Short mmCIF file of C-alpha atoms in Angstrom, two decimals:
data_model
loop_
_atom_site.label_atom_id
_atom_site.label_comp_id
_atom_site.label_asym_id
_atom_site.label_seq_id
_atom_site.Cartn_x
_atom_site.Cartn_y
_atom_site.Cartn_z
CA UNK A 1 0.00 0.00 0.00
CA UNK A 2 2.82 2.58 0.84
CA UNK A 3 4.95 1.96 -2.39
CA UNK A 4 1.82 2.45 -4.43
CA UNK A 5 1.17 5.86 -2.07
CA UNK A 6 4.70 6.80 -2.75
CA UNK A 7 4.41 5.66 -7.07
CA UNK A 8 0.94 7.93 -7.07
CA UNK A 9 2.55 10.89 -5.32
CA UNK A 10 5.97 10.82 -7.94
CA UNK A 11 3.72 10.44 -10.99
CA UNK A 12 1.66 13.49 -9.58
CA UNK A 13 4.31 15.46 -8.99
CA UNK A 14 5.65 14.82 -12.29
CA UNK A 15 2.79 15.34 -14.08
CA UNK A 16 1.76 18.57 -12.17
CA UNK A 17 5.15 20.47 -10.84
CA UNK A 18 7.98 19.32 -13.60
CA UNK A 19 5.74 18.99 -16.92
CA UNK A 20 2.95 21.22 -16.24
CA UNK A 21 4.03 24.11 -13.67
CA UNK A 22 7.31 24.11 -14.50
CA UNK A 23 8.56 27.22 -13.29
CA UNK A 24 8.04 26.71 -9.53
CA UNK A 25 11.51 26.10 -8.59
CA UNK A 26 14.01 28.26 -7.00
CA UNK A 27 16.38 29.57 -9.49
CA UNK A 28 13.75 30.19 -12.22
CA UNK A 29 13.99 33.88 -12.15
CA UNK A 30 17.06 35.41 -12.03
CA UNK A 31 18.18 38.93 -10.53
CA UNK A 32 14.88 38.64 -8.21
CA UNK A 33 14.74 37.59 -4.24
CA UNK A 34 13.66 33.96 -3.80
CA UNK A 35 12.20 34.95 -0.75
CA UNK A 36 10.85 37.38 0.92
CA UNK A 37 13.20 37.14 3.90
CA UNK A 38 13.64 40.94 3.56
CA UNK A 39 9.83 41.90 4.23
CA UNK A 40 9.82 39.34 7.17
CA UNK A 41 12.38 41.20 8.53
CA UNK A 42 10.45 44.96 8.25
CA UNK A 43 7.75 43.23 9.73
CA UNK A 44 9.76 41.49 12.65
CA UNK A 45 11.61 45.22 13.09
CA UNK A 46 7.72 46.46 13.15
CA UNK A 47 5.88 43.99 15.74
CA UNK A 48 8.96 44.29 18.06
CA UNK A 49 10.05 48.08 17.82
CA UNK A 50 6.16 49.23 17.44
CA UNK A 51 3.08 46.93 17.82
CA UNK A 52 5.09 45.21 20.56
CA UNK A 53 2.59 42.15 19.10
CA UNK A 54 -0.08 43.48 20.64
CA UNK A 55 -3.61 43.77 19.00
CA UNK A 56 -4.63 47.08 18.80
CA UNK A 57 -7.68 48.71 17.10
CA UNK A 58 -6.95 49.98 13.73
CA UNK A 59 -7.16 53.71 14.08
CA UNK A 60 -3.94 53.40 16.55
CA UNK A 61 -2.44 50.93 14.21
CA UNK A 62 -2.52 53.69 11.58
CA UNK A 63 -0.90 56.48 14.22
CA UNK A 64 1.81 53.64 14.66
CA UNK A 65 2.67 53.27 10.79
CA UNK A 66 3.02 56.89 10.26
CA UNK A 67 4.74 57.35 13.03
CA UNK A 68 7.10 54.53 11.68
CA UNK A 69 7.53 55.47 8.05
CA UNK A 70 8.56 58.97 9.51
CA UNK A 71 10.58 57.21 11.76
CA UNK A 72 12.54 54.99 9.09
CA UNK A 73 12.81 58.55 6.64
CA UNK A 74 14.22 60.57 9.05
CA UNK A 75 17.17 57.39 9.77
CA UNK A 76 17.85 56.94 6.30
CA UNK A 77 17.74 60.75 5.45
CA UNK A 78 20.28 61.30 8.03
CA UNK A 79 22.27 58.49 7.19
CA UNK A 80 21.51 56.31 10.67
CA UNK A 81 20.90 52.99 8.30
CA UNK A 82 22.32 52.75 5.04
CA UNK A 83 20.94 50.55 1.98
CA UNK A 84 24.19 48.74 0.65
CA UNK A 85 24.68 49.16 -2.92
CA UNK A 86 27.70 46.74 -2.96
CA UNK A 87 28.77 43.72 -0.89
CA UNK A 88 31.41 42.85 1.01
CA UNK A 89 33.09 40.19 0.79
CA UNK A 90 35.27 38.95 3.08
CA UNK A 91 39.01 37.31 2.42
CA UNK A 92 37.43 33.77 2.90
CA UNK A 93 35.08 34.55 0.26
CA UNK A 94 37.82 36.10 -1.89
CA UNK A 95 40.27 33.34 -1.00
CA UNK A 96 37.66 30.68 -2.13
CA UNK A 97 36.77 32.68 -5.20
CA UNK A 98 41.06 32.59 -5.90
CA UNK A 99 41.11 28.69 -5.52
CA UNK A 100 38.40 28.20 -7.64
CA UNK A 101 39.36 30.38 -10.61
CA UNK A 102 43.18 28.50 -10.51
CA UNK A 103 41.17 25.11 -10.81
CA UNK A 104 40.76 22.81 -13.54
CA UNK A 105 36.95 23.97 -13.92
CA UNK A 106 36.04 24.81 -17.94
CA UNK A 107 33.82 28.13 -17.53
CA UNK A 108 31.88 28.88 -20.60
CA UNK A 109 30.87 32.52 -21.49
CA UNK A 110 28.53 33.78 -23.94
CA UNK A 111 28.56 37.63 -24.83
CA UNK A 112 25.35 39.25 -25.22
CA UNK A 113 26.03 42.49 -25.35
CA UNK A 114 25.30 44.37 -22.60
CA UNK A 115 25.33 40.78 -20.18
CA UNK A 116 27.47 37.90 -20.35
CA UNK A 117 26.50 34.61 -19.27
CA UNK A 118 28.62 31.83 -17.75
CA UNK A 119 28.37 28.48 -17.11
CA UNK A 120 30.29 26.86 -14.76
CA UNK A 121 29.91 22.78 -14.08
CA UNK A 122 28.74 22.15 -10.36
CA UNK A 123 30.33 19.44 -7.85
CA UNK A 124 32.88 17.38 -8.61
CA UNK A 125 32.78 17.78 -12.59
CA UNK A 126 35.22 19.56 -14.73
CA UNK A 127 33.85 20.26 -17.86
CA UNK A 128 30.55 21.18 -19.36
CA UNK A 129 28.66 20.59 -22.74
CA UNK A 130 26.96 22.30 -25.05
CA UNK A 131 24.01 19.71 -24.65
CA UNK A 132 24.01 20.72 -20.87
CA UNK A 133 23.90 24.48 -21.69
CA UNK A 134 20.48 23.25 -23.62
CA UNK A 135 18.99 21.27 -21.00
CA UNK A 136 19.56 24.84 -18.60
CA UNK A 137 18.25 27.48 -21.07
CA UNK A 138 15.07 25.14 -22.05
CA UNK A 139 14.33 23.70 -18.88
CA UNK A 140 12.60 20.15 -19.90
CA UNK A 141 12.51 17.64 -17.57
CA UNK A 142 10.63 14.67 -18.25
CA UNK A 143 11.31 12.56 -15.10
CA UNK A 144 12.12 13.97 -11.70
CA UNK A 145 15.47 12.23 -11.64
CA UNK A 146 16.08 14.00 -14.98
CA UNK A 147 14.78 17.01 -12.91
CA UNK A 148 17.50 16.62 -9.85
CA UNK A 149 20.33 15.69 -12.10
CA UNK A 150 19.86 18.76 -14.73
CA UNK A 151 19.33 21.41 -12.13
CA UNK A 152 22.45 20.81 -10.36
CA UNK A 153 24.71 20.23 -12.92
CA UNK A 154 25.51 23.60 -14.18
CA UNK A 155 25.95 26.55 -12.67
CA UNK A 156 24.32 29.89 -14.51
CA UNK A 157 25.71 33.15 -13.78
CA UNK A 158 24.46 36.41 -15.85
CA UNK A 159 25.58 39.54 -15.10
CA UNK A 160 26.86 42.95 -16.74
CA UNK A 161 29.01 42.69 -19.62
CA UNK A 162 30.94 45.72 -17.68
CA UNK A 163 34.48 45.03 -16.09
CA UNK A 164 34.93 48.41 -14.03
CA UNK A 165 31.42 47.47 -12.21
CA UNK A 166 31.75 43.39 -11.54
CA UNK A 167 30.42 43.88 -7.91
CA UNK A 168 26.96 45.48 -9.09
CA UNK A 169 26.57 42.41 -11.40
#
């Protein structure tokens, strides 16, 4: 009964997340958040800072939020909390970033213009094809084995075709 459970819920899935929604997955759009960590966090900074988590009626609820937004201006207008345009990284990262240029990894790059893409092989491999470069950009999957196998495989990284301004890529 539970391998038949188990053959139902794979041949579902298939069917309804890898052939028919097939766009669910995390890295299907690029250059956007995957989550939305960062308006969990306003709203954490709210409830703690202002609601305290209380319940309140709505008329002080709006007195709170303008208070707040004129709160948050006034910080970022006088430079309190800053939005950060670039990252850091740190010499870990950069070391790490060092080893893995000098390795034996073949990176493919395609110029577009104003963006380049690369793609780099994940894991333990070495080299990429042009088949696998395919497989990425049209994103069948017939199976979900096909699925796990595909998705992992390459790495795709698209950024600015501008070498002065790598960090804002």
């Amino acid at each position: 009964m539970e391998a038949k459970k188990q053959i139902a819920f794979v041949e579902y899935f298939e069917n309804e997340w890898l052939n028919s929604h097939n766009t669910w997955y995390e890295n299907i759009q690029h250059f956007t958040p995957s989550t939305n960590d960062g308006l969990e966090s306003f709203n954490k900074i709210i409830k703690d800072e202002n609601t305290y988590r209380e319940r309140i009626p709505l008329s002080r609820f709006r007195i709170i939020t303008f208070e707040t937004v004129k709160q948050w201006s006034s910080q970022y207008k006088h430079k309190l909390k800053q939005y950060i345009q670039t990252p850091s990284i740190t010499l870990d990262i950069w070391t790490k970033g060092y080893q893995w240029a000098k390795s034996d990894k073949s990176v493919i790059s395609m110029n577009h213009g104003y963006t380049v893409e690369y793609y780099a092989p994940a894991d333990d491999e070495f080299k990429i094809s042009n088949n696998d470069i395919d497989t990425i950009n049209t994103m069948k999957w017939n199976t979900f084995d096909q699925y796990r196998k595909r998705a992992f495989n390459v790495w795709y990284i698209k950024m600015q075709n501008d070498p002065t301004n790598w960090m804002k890529g």
